[in-house]
Tab-separated table of C-alpha atoms in Angstrom:
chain	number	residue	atom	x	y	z
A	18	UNK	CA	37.625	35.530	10.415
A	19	UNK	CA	35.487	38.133	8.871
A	20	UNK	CA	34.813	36.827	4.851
A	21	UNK	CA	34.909	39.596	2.434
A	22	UNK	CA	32.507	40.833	0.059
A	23	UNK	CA	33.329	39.284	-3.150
A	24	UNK	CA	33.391	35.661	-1.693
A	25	UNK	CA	29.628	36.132	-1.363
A	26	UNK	CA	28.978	37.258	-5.003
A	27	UNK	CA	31.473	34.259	-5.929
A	28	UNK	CA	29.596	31.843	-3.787
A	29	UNK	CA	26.111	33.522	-5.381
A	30	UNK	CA	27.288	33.122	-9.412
A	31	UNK	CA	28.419	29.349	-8.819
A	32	UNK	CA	25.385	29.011	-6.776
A	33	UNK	CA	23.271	30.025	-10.018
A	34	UNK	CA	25.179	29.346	-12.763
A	35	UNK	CA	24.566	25.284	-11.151
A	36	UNK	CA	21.208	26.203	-10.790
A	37	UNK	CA	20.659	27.042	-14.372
A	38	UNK	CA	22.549	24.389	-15.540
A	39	UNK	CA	20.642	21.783	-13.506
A	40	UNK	CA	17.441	22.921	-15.122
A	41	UNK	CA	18.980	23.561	-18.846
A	42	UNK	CA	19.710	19.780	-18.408
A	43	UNK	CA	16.587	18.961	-17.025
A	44	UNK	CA	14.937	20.513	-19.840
A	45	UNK	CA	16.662	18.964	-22.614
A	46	UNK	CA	16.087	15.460	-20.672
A	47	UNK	CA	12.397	15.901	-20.462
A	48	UNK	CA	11.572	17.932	-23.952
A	49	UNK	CA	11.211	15.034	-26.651
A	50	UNK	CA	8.890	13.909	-24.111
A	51	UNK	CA	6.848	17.033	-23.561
A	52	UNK	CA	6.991	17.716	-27.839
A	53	UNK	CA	5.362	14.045	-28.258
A	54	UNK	CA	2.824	14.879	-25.572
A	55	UNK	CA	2.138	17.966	-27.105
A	56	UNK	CA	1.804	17.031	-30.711
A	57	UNK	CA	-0.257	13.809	-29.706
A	58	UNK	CA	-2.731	15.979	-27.307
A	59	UNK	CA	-6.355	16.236	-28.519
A	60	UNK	CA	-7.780	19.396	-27.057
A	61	UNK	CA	-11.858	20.154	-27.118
A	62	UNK	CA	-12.253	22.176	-23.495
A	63	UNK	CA	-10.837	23.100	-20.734
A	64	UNK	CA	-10.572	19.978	-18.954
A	65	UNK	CA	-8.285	18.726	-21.148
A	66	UNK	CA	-5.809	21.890	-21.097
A	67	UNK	CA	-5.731	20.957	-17.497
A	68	UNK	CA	-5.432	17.335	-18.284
A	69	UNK	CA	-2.275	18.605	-20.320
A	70	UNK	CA	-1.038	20.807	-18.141
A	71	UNK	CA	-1.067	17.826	-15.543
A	72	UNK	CA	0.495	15.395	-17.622
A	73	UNK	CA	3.071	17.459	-18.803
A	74	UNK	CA	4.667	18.165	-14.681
A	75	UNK	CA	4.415	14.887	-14.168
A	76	UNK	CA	7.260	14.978	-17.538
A	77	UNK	CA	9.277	17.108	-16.416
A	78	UNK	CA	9.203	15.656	-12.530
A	79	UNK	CA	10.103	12.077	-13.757
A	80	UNK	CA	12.672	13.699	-16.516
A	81	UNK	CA	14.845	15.539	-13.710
A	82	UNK	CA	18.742	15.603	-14.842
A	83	UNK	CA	20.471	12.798	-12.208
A	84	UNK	CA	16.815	11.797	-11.005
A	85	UNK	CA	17.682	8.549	-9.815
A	86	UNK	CA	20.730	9.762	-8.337
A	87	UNK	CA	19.227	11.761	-6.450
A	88	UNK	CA	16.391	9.354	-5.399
A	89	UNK	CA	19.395	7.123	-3.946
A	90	UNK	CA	21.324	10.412	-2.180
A	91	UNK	CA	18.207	10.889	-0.850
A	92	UNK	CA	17.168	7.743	1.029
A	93	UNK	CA	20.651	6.618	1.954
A	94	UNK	CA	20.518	10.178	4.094
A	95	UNK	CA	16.573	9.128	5.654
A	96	UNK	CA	18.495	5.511	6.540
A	97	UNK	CA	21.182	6.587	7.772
A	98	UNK	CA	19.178	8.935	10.320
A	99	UNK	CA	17.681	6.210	10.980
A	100	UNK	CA	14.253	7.066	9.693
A	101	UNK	CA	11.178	4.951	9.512
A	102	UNK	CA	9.167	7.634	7.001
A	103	UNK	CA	10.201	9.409	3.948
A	104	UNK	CA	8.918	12.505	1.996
A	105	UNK	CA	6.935	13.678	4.889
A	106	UNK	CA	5.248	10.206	5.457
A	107	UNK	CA	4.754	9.405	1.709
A	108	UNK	CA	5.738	5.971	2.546
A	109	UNK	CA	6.388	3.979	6.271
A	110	UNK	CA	8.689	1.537	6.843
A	111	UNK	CA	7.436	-1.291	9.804
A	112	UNK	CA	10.464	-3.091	11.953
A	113	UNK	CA	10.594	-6.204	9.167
A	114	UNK	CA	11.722	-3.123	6.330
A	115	UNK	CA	8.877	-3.390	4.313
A	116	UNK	CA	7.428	-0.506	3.193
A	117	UNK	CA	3.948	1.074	3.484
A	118	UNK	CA	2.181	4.499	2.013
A	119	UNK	CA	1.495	6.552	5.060
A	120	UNK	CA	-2.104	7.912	5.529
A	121	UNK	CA	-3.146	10.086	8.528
A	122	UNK	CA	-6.957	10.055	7.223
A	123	UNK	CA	-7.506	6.207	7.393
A	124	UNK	CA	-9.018	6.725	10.875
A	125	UNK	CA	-10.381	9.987	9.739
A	126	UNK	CA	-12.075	10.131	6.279
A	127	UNK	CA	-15.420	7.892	6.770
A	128	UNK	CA	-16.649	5.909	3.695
A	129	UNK	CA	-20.138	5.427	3.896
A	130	UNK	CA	-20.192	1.266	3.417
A	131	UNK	CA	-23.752	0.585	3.663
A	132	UNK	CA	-24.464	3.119	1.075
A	133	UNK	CA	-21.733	1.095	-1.342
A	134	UNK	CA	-22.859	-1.994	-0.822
A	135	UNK	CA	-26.639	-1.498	-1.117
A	136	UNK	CA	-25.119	-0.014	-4.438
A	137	UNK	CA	-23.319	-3.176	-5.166
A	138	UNK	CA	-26.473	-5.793	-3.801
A	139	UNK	CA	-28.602	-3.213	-6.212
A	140	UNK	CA	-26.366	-3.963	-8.941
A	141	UNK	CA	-26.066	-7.438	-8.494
A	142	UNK	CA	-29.888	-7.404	-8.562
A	143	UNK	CA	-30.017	-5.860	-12.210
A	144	UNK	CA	-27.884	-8.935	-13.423
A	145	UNK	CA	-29.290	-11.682	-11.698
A	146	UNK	CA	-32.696	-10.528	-13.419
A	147	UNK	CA	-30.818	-11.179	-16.697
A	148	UNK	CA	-29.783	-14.249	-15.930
A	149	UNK	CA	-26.109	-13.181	-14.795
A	150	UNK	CA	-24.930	-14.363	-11.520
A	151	UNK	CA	-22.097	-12.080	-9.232
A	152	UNK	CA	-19.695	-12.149	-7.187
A	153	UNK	CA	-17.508	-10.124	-4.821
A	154	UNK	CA	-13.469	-10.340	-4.049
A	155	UNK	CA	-12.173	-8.643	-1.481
A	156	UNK	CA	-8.429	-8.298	-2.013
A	157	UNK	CA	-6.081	-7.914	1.308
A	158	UNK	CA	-4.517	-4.837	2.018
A	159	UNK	CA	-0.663	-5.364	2.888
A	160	UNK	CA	-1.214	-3.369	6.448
A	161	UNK	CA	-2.921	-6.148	8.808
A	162	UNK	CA	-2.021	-5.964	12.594
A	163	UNK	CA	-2.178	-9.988	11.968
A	164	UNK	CA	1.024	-10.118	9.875
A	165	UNK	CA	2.532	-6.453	10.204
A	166	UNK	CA	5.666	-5.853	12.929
A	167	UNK	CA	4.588	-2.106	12.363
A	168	UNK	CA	6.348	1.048	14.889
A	169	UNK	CA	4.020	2.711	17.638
A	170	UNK	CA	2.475	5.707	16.202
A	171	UNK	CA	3.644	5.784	12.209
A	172	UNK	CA	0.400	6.104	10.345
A	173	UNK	CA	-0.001	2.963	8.134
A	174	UNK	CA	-2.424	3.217	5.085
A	175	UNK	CA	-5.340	1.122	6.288
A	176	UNK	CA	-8.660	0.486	5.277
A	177	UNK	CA	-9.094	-3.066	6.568
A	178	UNK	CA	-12.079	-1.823	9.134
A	179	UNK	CA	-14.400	-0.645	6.137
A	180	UNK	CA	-13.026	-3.598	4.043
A	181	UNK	CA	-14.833	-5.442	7.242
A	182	UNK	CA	-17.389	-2.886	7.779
A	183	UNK	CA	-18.444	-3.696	3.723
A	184	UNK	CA	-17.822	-7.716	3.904
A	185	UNK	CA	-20.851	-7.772	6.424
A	186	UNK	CA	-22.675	-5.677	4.518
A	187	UNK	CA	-21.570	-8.274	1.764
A	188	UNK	CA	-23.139	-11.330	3.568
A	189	UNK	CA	-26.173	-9.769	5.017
A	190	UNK	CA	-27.360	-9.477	1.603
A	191	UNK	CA	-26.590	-12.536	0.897
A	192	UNK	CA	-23.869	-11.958	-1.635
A	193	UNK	CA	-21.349	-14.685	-3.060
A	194	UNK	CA	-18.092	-13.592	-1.528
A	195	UNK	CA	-14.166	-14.246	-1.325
A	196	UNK	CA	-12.614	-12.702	1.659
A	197	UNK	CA	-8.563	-12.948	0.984
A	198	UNK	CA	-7.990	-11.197	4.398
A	199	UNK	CA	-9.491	-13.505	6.132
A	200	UNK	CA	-7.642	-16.358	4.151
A	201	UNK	CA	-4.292	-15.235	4.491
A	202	UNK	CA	-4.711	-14.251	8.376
A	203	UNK	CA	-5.895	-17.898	8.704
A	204	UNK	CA	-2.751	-19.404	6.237
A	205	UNK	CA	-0.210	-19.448	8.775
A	206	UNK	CA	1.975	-17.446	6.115
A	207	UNK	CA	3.998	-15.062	6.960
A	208	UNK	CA	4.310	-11.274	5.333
A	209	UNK	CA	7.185	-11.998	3.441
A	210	UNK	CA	5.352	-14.611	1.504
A	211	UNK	CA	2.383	-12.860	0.804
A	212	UNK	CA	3.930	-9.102	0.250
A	213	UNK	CA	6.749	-7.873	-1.435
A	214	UNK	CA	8.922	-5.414	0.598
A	215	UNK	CA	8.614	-2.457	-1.702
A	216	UNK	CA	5.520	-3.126	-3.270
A	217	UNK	CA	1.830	-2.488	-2.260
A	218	UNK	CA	0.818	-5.545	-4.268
A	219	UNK	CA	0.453	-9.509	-2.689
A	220	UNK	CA	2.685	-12.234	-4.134
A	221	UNK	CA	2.379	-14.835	-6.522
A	222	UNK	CA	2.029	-17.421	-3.791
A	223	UNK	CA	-0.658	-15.281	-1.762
A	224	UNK	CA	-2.735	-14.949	-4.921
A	225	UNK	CA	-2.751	-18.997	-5.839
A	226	UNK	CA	-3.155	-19.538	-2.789
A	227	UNK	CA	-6.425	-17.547	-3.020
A	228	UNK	CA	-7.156	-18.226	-5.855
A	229	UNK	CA	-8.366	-21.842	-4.951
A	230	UNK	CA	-11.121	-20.612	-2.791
A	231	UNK	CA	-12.196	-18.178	-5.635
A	232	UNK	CA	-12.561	-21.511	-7.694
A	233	UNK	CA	-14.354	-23.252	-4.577
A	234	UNK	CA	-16.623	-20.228	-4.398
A	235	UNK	CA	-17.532	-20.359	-8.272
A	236	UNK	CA	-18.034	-23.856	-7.532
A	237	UNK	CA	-20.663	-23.290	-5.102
A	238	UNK	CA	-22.275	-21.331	-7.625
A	239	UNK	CA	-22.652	-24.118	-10.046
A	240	UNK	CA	-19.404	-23.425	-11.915
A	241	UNK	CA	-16.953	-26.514	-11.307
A	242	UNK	CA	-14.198	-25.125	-13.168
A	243	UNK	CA	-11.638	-27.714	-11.738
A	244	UNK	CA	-13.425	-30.867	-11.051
A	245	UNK	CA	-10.227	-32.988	-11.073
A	246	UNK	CA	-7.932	-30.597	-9.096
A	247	UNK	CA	-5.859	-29.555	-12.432
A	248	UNK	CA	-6.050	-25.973	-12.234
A	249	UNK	CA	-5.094	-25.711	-8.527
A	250	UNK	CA	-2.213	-27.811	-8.037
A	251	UNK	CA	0.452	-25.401	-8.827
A	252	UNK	CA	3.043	-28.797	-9.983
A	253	UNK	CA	1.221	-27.835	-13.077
A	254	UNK	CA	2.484	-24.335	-13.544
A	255	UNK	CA	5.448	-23.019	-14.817
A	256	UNK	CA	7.329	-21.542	-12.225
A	257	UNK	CA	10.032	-18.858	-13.676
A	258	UNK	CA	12.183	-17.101	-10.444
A	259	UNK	CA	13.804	-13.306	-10.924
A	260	UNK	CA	16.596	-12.487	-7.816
A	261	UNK	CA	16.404	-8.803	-6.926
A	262	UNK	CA	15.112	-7.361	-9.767
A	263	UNK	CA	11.226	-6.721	-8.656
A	264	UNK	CA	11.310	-3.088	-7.308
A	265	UNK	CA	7.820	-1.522	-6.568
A	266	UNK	CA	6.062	1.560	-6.343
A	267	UNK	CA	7.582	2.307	-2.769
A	268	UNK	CA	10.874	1.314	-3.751
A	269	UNK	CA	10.727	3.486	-6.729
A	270	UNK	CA	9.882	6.308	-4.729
A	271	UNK	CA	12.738	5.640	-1.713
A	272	UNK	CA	15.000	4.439	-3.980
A	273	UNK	CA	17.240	1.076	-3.402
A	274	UNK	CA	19.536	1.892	-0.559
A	275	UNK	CA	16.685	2.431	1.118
A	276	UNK	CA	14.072	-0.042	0.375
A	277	UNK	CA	16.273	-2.431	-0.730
A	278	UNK	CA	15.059	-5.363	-3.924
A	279	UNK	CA	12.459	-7.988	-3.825
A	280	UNK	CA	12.730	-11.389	-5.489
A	281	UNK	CA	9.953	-12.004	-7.820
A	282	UNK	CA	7.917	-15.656	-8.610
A	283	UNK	CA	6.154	-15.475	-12.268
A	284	UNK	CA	3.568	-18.123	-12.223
A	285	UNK	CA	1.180	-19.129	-15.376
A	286	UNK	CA	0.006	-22.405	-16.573
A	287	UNK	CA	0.634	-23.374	-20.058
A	288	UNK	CA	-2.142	-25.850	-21.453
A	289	UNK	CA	-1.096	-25.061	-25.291
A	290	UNK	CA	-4.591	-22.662	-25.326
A	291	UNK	CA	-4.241	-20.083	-28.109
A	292	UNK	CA	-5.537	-16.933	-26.939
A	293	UNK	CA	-6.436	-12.824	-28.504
A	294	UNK	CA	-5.716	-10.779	-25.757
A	295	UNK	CA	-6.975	-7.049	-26.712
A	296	UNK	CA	-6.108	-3.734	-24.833
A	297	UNK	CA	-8.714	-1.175	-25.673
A	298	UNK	CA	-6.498	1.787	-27.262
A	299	UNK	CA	-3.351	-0.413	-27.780
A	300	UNK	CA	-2.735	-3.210	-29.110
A	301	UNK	CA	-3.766	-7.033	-29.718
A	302	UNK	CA	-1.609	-9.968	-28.745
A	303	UNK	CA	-1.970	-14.085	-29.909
A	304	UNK	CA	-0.484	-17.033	-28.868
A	305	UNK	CA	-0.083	-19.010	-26.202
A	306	UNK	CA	-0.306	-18.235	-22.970
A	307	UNK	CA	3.417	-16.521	-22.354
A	308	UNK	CA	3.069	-15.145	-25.666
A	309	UNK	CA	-0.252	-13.545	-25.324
A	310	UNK	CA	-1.078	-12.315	-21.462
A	311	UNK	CA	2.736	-12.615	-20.014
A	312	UNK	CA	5.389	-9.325	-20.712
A	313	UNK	CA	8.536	-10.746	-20.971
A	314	UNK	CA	10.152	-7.677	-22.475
A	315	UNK	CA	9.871	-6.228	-18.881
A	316	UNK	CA	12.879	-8.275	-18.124
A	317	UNK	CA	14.591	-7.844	-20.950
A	318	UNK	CA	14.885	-4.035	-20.869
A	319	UNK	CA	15.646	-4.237	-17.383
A	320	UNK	CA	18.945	-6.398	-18.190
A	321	UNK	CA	19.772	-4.082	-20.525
A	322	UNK	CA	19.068	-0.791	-19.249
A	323	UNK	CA	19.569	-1.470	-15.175
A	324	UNK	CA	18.076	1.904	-14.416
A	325	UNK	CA	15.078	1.179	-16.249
A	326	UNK	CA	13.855	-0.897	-12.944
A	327	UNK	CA	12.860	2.382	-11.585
A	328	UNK	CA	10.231	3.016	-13.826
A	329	UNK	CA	9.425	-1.099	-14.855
A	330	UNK	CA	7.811	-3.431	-12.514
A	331	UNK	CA	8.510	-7.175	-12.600
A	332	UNK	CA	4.517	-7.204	-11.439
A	333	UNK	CA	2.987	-6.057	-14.763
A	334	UNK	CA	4.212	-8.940	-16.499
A	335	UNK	CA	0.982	-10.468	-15.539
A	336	UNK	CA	-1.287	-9.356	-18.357
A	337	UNK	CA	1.011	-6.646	-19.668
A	338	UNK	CA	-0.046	-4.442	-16.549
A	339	UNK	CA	-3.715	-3.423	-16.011
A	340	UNK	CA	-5.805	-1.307	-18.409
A	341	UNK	CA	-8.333	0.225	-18.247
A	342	UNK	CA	-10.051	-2.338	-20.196
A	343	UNK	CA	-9.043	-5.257	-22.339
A	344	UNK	CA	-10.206	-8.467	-23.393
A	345	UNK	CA	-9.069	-12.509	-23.278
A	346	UNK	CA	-10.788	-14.308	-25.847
A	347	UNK	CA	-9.714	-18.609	-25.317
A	348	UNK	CA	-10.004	-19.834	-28.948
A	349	UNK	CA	-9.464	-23.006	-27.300
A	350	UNK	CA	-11.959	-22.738	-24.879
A	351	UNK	CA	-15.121	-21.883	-26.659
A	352	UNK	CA	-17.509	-23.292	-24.374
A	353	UNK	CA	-15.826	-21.975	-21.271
A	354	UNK	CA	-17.312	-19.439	-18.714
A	355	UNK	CA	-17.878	-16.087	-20.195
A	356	UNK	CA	-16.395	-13.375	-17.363
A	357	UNK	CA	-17.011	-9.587	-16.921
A	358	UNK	CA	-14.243	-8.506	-14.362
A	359	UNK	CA	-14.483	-5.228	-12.519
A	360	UNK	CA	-11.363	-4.724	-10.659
A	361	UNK	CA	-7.715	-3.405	-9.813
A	362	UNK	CA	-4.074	-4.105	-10.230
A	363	UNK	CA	-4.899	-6.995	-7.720
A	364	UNK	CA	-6.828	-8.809	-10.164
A	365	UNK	CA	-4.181	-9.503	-12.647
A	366	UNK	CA	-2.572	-12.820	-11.555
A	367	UNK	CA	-6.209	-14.293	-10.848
A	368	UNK	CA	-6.762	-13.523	-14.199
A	369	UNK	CA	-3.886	-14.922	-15.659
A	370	UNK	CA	-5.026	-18.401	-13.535
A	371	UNK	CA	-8.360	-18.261	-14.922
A	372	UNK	CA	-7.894	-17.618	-18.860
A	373	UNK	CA	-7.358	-21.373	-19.436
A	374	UNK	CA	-10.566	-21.994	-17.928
A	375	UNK	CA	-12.533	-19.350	-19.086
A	376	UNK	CA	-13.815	-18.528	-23.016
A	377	UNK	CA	-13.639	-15.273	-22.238
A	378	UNK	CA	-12.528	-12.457	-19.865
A	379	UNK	CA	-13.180	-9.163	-20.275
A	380	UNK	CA	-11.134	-6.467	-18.029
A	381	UNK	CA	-12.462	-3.081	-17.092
A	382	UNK	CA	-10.671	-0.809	-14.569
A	383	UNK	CA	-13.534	0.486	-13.020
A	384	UNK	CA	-11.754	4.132	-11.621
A	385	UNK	CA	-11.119	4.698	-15.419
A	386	UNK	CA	-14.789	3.411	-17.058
A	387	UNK	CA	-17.858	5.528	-16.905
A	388	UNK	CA	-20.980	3.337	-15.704
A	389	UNK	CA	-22.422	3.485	-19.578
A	390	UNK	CA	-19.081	1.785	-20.587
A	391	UNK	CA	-19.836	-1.300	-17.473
A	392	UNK	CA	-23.586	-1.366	-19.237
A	393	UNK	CA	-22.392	-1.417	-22.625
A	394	UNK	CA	-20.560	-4.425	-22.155
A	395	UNK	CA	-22.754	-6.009	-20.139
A	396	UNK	CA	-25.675	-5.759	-22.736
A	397	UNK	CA	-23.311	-6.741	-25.583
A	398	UNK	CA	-21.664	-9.732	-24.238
A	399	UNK	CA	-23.884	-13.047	-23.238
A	400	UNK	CA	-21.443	-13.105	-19.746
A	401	UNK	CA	-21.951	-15.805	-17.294
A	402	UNK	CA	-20.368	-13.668	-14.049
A	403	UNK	CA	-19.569	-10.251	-13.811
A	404	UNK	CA	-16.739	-10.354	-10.826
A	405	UNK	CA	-15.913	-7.013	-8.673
A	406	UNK	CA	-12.829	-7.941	-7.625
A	407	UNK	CA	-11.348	-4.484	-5.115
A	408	UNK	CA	-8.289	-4.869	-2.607
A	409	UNK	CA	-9.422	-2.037	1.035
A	410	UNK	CA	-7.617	1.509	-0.611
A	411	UNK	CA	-9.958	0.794	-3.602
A	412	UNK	CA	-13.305	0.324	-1.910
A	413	UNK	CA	-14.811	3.597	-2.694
A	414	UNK	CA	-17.666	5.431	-4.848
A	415	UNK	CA	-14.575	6.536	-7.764
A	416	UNK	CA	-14.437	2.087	-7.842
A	417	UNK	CA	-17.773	1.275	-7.225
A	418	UNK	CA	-20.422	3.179	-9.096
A	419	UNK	CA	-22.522	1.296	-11.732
């Protein structure tokens, strides 16, 4: 039967008056927000009205009315179709349900790694004329035909061939090393103990586990930072275990129906050391070790707000989540090795391992640090080891330029 006119119009006016509502609501959600941003903005150029302008659409995008709701309406439709992508191959999914960002330029986009790491060996070459010794870490990427049950033809972010590509560039020029690929391929663990499902970072127990051979590496260097196997038998640590509430970057993104909830392992080692731990810009912390470098408030807000574990990660507990730069300072270690470390988010529970052993570690995010920031501390700071520690995505010219 033939609808009339006026059911069209009727249709139309709901249709918009929903539409207008949606975004008055929207608005009011996101505009304390966009005021504070506004007010606290420090304008000199045009780079920063564009900085601004940036900042203030990713506001209103993460300030939507019913965002989360939506999120969830959202992936429970792209599982129930049975979909392994979402958002137009934003993120994967493999045949295990872990989740992936999708890249259709890994095989395409060609980073020039003998150019980076004549770059790095050139670097390296500066310091060790100042008496400073170097090393590299090469974090794994969670994409690894070794471990991944991955789906003919869905385009898995991975850079693991110029990781390799860049490791022998590493060793020809005779660089001290970690490779945590090869470690973990050569474990005999499995992806679920070494990833997290909706997270692109490794696990607790893949980074100890690593994190020996760092030490054995530093060892070979003339740094015997463990001598009677203390600091590497994990009996030592405090072990603290959070059920399904660790939901990463993916999971944000796909939401939980979708992606489901990870279990999360916080690991530190409490010697009694009283430590300053300073973020550059924010603020300085003291205490012991889970008082100074560990975020327990993380937890807290997310038992109290639930829907706060969209934004919160159970991961940036280790050192309060990275910054661009910040500083450990062991007041009970003052004769300790003195560290400059130039890395990413993978870094952080290394870190937190190494602060009892350490006098000193200072943190610079090198994506976010101009190369006149890396020389300033290096010329004010008596270091021991500057450490580039980058996991594959990361091993570019925006990470490595000195």
């Amino acid at each position: 039967m033939k609808k009339s006119g006026y059911q069209y119009y009727i249709f139309t006016v709901v249709f918009m008056v929903a539409l207008f509502a949606f975004a008055i609501l929207s608005w009011k959600c996101s505009l304390s927000t966009l005021v504070s941003e506004i007010e606290e903005s420090d304008i000199t150029g045009i780079d920063e009205v564009d900085d601004l302008v940036s900042s203030l659409e990713t506001d209103i995008q993460e300030n939507i009315f019913a965002r989360y709701n939506a999120i969830e309406a959202y992936g429970s439709l792209t599982k129930a179709l049975g979909k392994n992508e979402v958002n137009g191959f934003e993120y994967v999914r493999d045949k295990d349900g872990f989740l992936y960002s999708g890249n259709f330029w890994s095989d395409v986009y060609q980073r020039d790694e003998e150019a980076l790491a004549l770059e790095v060996e050139e670097f390296k070459e500066d310091l060790n004329k100042n008496g400073i010794d170097f090393m590299f870490i090469s974090f794994p990427q969670k994409y690894n035909k070794t471990w991944t049950n991955g789906y003919s033809g869905i385009p898995y972010d991975d850079f693991s061939y110029e990781m390799e590509r860049f490791m022998i560039q590493m060793r020809k020029y005779g660089i001290n090393n970690v490779d945590c690929t090869l470690l973990l391929e050569d474990s005999g663990m499995s992806i679920d103990e070494m990833f997290f499902k909706t997270d692109h970072h490794w696990t607790t127990e893949a980074s100890f586990y690593c994190f020996s051979y760092i030490l054995d590496e530093l060892k070979d260097m003339g740094y015997d930072l463990d001598p009677t196997g203390y600091y590497t038998d994990s009996d030592n640590y405090t072990h603290l275990y959070y059920e399904n509430m660790m939901l990463g970057s993916c999971g944000r993104s796909t939401g939980i129906n979708y992606s489901g909830y990870d279990d999360f392992e916080l690991m530190y080692l409490d010697d009694g050391s009283e430590y300053e731990y300073s973020i550059v810009g924010s603020n300085t912390y003291y205490g012991t070790i889970d008082e100074a470098l560990i975020n327990f408030s993380i937890v807290d807000q997310i038992n109290e707000n639930p829907e706060s574990i969209y934004e919160l990660s159970l991961y940036d507990m280790y050192l309060r989540g990275i910054r661009n730069q910040a500083s450990i300072i062991n007041k009970s270690n003052p004769d300790g090795l003195k560290v400059l470390m130039l890395r990413d988010s993978y870094a952080d529970p290394i870190v937190t391992y190494m602060a009892p052993m350490c006098s000193q570690i200072d943190l610079l995010w090198t994506k976010y640090v101009s190369e006149e920031t890396i020389q300033s501390y290096i010329e004010n700071n008596d270091y021991d080891i500057v450490i580039l520690a980058l996991y594959p995505d990361d091993m570019s010219s925006e990470f490595i330029d000195f």
